């Protein structure tokens, strides 16, 4: 099993007199790519309510497992260009306890892909580092370093977390190349 630790969002784009629903996010996109290789669990914070239900149904329809205990209240929509994004109040805030519990529950996880956006944001950086450091057996870890930094993120924290992750994990790859990450996970 492959775990993906990353973000997922739901957005709506106006098209004529209709609104088109779109799911996105580094975590969601990796989960879709990796499900052809193995079973996938997406460890992400889903918003509560109807929006979270839509996202959960999308994951189920795509055969992607998720942890229903990782959720947060829904924030108001954010407009970017002509697209309206709906996310939980803490899409980049993972709990170390819930992440560790998920890695323990899904005991057959052997490979992990992590979005660098989470590693540049506190407290998610330490939660991911702690959970992966104590995972048994130690999984192979690939960090997708192509994720853009978002407001509130910290580039020096990202560098420090990547350094700690490299020394704590047996096998760790940090790359912004999709093909390199896929090759590492095969």
mmCIF file of C-alpha atoms in Angstrom:
data_model
loop_
_atom_site.group_PDB
_atom_site.id
_atom_site.type_symbol
_atom_site.label_atom_id
_atom_site.label_comp_id
_atom_site.label_asym_id
_atom_site.label_seq_id
_atom_site.Cartn_x
_atom_site.Cartn_y
_atom_site.Cartn_z
ATOM 1 C CA UNK A 1 0.000 0.000 0.000
ATOM 2 C CA UNK A 2 1.138 3.545 -0.762
ATOM 3 C CA UNK A 3 0.249 6.453 1.534
ATOM 4 C CA UNK A 4 -0.019 9.951 0.122
ATOM 5 C CA UNK A 5 0.276 12.777 2.640
ATOM 6 C CA UNK A 6 -0.912 15.908 0.901
ATOM 7 C CA UNK A 7 -3.690 18.352 0.270
ATOM 8 C CA UNK A 8 -6.995 18.029 -1.584
ATOM 9 C CA UNK A 9 -9.424 20.794 -2.460
ATOM 10 C CA UNK A 10 -12.754 21.231 -4.197
ATOM 11 C CA UNK A 11 -13.367 24.173 -6.499
ATOM 12 C CA UNK A 12 -16.101 25.456 -8.756
ATOM 13 C CA UNK A 13 -15.539 27.189 -12.087
ATOM 14 C CA UNK A 14 -18.290 29.156 -13.854
ATOM 15 C CA UNK A 15 -19.059 27.923 -17.345
ATOM 16 C CA UNK A 16 -21.917 29.824 -18.925
ATOM 17 C CA UNK A 17 -24.857 29.549 -16.543
ATOM 18 C CA UNK A 18 -23.470 26.398 -14.852
ATOM 19 C CA UNK A 19 -20.760 25.728 -12.293
ATOM 20 C CA UNK A 20 -18.242 22.959 -13.002
ATOM 21 C CA UNK A 21 -16.958 21.032 -9.984
ATOM 22 C CA UNK A 22 -13.227 20.250 -9.898
ATOM 23 C CA UNK A 23 -11.102 18.305 -7.413
ATOM 24 C CA UNK A 24 -7.408 19.179 -7.129
ATOM 25 C CA UNK A 25 -4.421 19.346 -4.799
ATOM 26 C CA UNK A 26 -1.003 17.704 -4.744
ATOM 27 C CA UNK A 27 -2.157 14.852 -2.515
ATOM 28 C CA UNK A 28 -5.229 14.098 -4.613
ATOM 29 C CA UNK A 29 -3.294 14.206 -7.890
ATOM 30 C CA UNK A 30 -0.620 11.808 -6.562
ATOM 31 C CA UNK A 31 -3.278 9.423 -5.246
ATOM 32 C CA UNK A 32 -4.856 9.258 -8.723
ATOM 33 C CA UNK A 33 -1.466 8.563 -10.368
ATOM 34 C CA UNK A 34 -0.376 5.929 -7.859
ATOM 35 C CA UNK A 35 -3.553 3.856 -7.704
ATOM 36 C CA UNK A 36 -2.404 2.046 -10.873
ATOM 37 C CA UNK A 37 0.672 0.788 -8.973
ATOM 38 C CA UNK A 38 -0.902 -0.316 -5.688
ATOM 39 C CA UNK A 39 -3.731 0.432 -3.281
ATOM 40 C CA UNK A 40 -3.562 4.029 -2.048
ATOM 41 C CA UNK A 41 -4.568 5.820 1.140
ATOM 42 C CA UNK A 42 -4.768 9.619 0.995
ATOM 43 C CA UNK A 43 -3.954 11.147 4.376
ATOM 44 C CA UNK A 44 -5.394 14.633 4.107
ATOM 45 C CA UNK A 45 -7.607 16.944 6.127
ATOM 46 C CA UNK A 46 -11.102 16.964 4.612
ATOM 47 C CA UNK A 47 -13.606 19.694 5.478
ATOM 48 C CA UNK A 48 -16.730 18.767 7.403
ATOM 49 C CA UNK A 49 -20.204 19.009 5.928
ATOM 50 C CA UNK A 50 -21.416 18.695 2.355
ATOM 51 C CA UNK A 51 -18.093 19.764 0.838
ATOM 52 C CA UNK A 52 -16.203 17.051 2.737
ATOM 53 C CA UNK A 53 -18.868 14.524 1.763
ATOM 54 C CA UNK A 54 -18.382 15.417 -1.932
ATOM 55 C CA UNK A 55 -14.619 14.984 -1.576
ATOM 56 C CA UNK A 56 -15.023 11.669 0.263
ATOM 57 C CA UNK A 57 -17.395 10.391 -2.446
ATOM 58 C CA UNK A 58 -14.867 11.393 -5.115
ATOM 59 C CA UNK A 59 -12.147 9.405 -3.324
ATOM 60 C CA UNK A 60 -14.429 6.387 -2.920
ATOM 61 C CA UNK A 61 -15.474 6.538 -6.592
ATOM 62 C CA UNK A 62 -11.783 6.531 -7.558
ATOM 63 C CA UNK A 63 -10.937 3.606 -5.265
ATOM 64 C CA UNK A 64 -8.804 5.732 -2.947
ATOM 65 C CA UNK A 65 -8.904 5.010 0.783
ATOM 66 C CA UNK A 66 -8.880 7.935 3.253
ATOM 67 C CA UNK A 67 -9.056 8.482 7.003
ATOM 68 C CA UNK A 68 -12.485 9.907 7.937
ATOM 69 C CA UNK A 69 -11.123 11.065 11.317
ATOM 70 C CA UNK A 70 -8.928 13.704 9.666
ATOM 71 C CA UNK A 71 -11.313 16.645 9.206
ATOM 72 C CA UNK A 72 -11.777 20.327 10.013
ATOM 73 C CA UNK A 73 -14.576 22.920 9.747
ATOM 74 C CA UNK A 74 -15.257 24.436 6.326
ATOM 75 C CA UNK A 75 -13.842 27.872 5.520
ATOM 76 C CA UNK A 76 -15.612 30.376 3.258
ATOM 77 C CA UNK A 77 -14.810 30.027 -0.437
ATOM 78 C CA UNK A 78 -11.594 31.608 -1.713
ATOM 79 C CA UNK A 79 -11.641 33.142 -5.197
ATOM 80 C CA UNK A 80 -8.549 32.642 -7.364
ATOM 81 C CA UNK A 81 -9.040 33.991 -10.884
ATOM 82 C CA UNK A 82 -12.528 32.831 -11.845
ATOM 83 C CA UNK A 83 -12.351 29.705 -9.663
ATOM 84 C CA UNK A 84 -13.842 29.377 -6.157
ATOM 85 C CA UNK A 85 -11.990 26.983 -3.811
ATOM 86 C CA UNK A 86 -13.620 25.295 -0.835
ATOM 87 C CA UNK A 87 -11.329 23.884 1.848
ATOM 88 C CA UNK A 88 -11.363 23.059 5.503
ATOM 89 C CA UNK A 89 -10.155 25.635 7.999
ATOM 90 C CA UNK A 90 -6.853 23.791 8.357
ATOM 91 C CA UNK A 91 -6.020 22.009 5.079
ATOM 92 C CA UNK A 92 -2.288 22.072 5.841
ATOM 93 C CA UNK A 93 -2.524 21.285 9.555
ATOM 94 C CA UNK A 94 -2.111 17.604 10.267
ATOM 95 C CA UNK A 95 -2.277 16.138 13.749
ATOM 96 C CA UNK A 96 0.753 13.984 14.646
ATOM 97 C CA UNK A 97 -1.520 11.713 16.673
ATOM 98 C CA UNK A 98 -4.040 11.159 13.866
ATOM 99 C CA UNK A 99 -1.291 10.706 11.284
ATOM 100 C CA UNK A 100 0.513 8.162 13.495
ATOM 101 C CA UNK A 101 -2.779 6.364 14.145
ATOM 102 C CA UNK A 102 -3.461 6.157 10.404
ATOM 103 C CA UNK A 103 0.038 4.825 9.656
ATOM 104 C CA UNK A 104 -0.455 2.208 12.397
ATOM 105 C CA UNK A 105 -3.960 1.272 11.220
ATOM 106 C CA UNK A 106 -2.846 0.863 7.614
ATOM 107 C CA UNK A 107 0.025 -1.393 8.650
ATOM 108 C CA UNK A 108 0.786 -2.551 5.101
ATOM 109 C CA UNK A 109 2.073 0.893 4.014
ATOM 110 C CA UNK A 110 5.509 0.409 2.466
ATOM 111 C CA UNK A 111 5.816 3.615 0.422
ATOM 112 C CA UNK A 112 4.854 7.218 1.142
ATOM 113 C CA UNK A 113 4.612 10.349 -1.014
ATOM 114 C CA UNK A 114 4.587 13.659 0.864
ATOM 115 C CA UNK A 115 3.728 17.096 -0.514
ATOM 116 C CA UNK A 116 6.445 19.618 0.303
ATOM 117 C CA UNK A 117 3.712 22.183 1.016
ATOM 118 C CA UNK A 118 2.931 20.295 4.239
ATOM 119 C CA UNK A 119 6.601 20.190 5.211
ATOM 120 C CA UNK A 120 6.862 23.978 4.989
ATOM 121 C CA UNK A 121 3.999 24.648 7.373
ATOM 122 C CA UNK A 122 3.854 24.261 11.154
ATOM 123 C CA UNK A 123 2.680 22.047 12.876
ATOM 124 C CA UNK A 124 2.320 19.687 9.900
ATOM 125 C CA UNK A 125 6.074 19.521 9.284
ATOM 126 C CA UNK A 126 6.779 18.078 12.726
ATOM 127 C CA UNK A 127 3.668 15.857 12.601
ATOM 128 C CA UNK A 128 4.784 14.246 9.329
ATOM 129 C CA UNK A 129 8.377 13.887 10.529
ATOM 130 C CA UNK A 130 7.325 12.326 13.857
ATOM 131 C CA UNK A 131 4.779 9.953 12.331
ATOM 132 C CA UNK A 132 7.146 8.710 9.615
ATOM 133 C CA UNK A 133 10.106 8.398 11.997
ATOM 134 C CA UNK A 134 8.179 6.048 14.260
ATOM 135 C CA UNK A 135 6.409 4.073 11.515
ATOM 136 C CA UNK A 136 7.224 0.400 11.658
ATOM 137 C CA UNK A 137 8.370 -0.939 9.312
ATOM 138 C CA UNK A 138 10.047 2.169 7.899
ATOM 139 C CA UNK A 139 8.493 3.030 4.511
ATOM 140 C CA UNK A 140 10.309 4.387 1.465
ATOM 141 C CA UNK A 141 9.529 8.107 1.395
ATOM 142 C CA UNK A 142 9.363 10.380 -1.647
ATOM 143 C CA UNK A 143 8.843 14.104 -1.171
ATOM 144 C CA UNK A 144 7.267 15.954 -4.097
ATOM 145 C CA UNK A 145 9.225 19.184 -3.953
ATOM 146 C CA UNK A 146 7.304 20.759 -6.851
ATOM 147 C CA UNK A 147 4.443 22.016 -4.671
ATOM 148 C CA UNK A 148 4.375 25.802 -4.551
ATOM 149 C CA UNK A 149 4.777 27.361 -1.118
ATOM 150 C CA UNK A 150 1.533 28.823 0.150
ATOM 151 C CA UNK A 151 0.765 31.751 2.472
ATOM 152 C CA UNK A 152 1.985 30.995 5.985
ATOM 153 C CA UNK A 153 4.600 28.515 4.820
ATOM 154 C CA UNK A 154 8.255 28.797 5.716
ATOM 155 C CA UNK A 155 11.069 27.919 3.312
ATOM 156 C CA UNK A 156 13.692 27.507 6.047
ATOM 157 C CA UNK A 157 11.350 25.134 7.909
ATOM 158 C CA UNK A 158 10.996 23.137 4.685
ATOM 159 C CA UNK A 159 14.786 22.837 4.329
ATOM 160 C CA UNK A 160 15.190 21.837 7.987
ATOM 161 C CA UNK A 161 12.374 19.255 7.767
ATOM 162 C CA UNK A 162 13.777 17.760 4.550
ATOM 163 C CA UNK A 163 17.196 17.438 6.186
ATOM 164 C CA UNK A 164 15.685 15.738 9.258
ATOM 165 C CA UNK A 165 13.571 13.453 7.087
ATOM 166 C CA UNK A 166 16.606 12.422 5.022
ATOM 167 C CA UNK A 167 18.552 11.450 8.136
ATOM 168 C CA UNK A 168 15.609 9.738 9.887
ATOM 169 C CA UNK A 169 14.403 7.566 7.004
ATOM 170 C CA UNK A 170 16.174 4.593 5.494
ATOM 171 C CA UNK A 171 15.140 5.409 1.930
ATOM 172 C CA UNK A 172 14.144 8.981 1.110
ATOM 173 C CA UNK A 173 13.963 10.837 -2.195
ATOM 174 C CA UNK A 174 13.334 14.567 -2.546
ATOM 175 C CA UNK A 175 12.510 15.521 -6.112
ATOM 176 C CA UNK A 176 10.373 17.784 -8.245
ATOM 177 C CA UNK A 177 10.385 15.203 -11.065
ATOM 178 C CA UNK A 178 7.246 13.090 -11.350
ATOM 179 C CA UNK A 179 9.046 10.377 -13.350
ATOM 180 C CA UNK A 180 11.863 10.170 -10.789
ATOM 181 C CA UNK A 181 9.366 9.782 -7.933
ATOM 182 C CA UNK A 182 7.376 7.134 -9.829
ATOM 183 C CA UNK A 183 10.600 5.231 -10.599
ATOM 184 C CA UNK A 184 11.621 5.350 -6.932
ATOM 185 C CA UNK A 185 8.244 3.962 -5.835
ATOM 186 C CA UNK A 186 8.191 1.018 -8.260
#
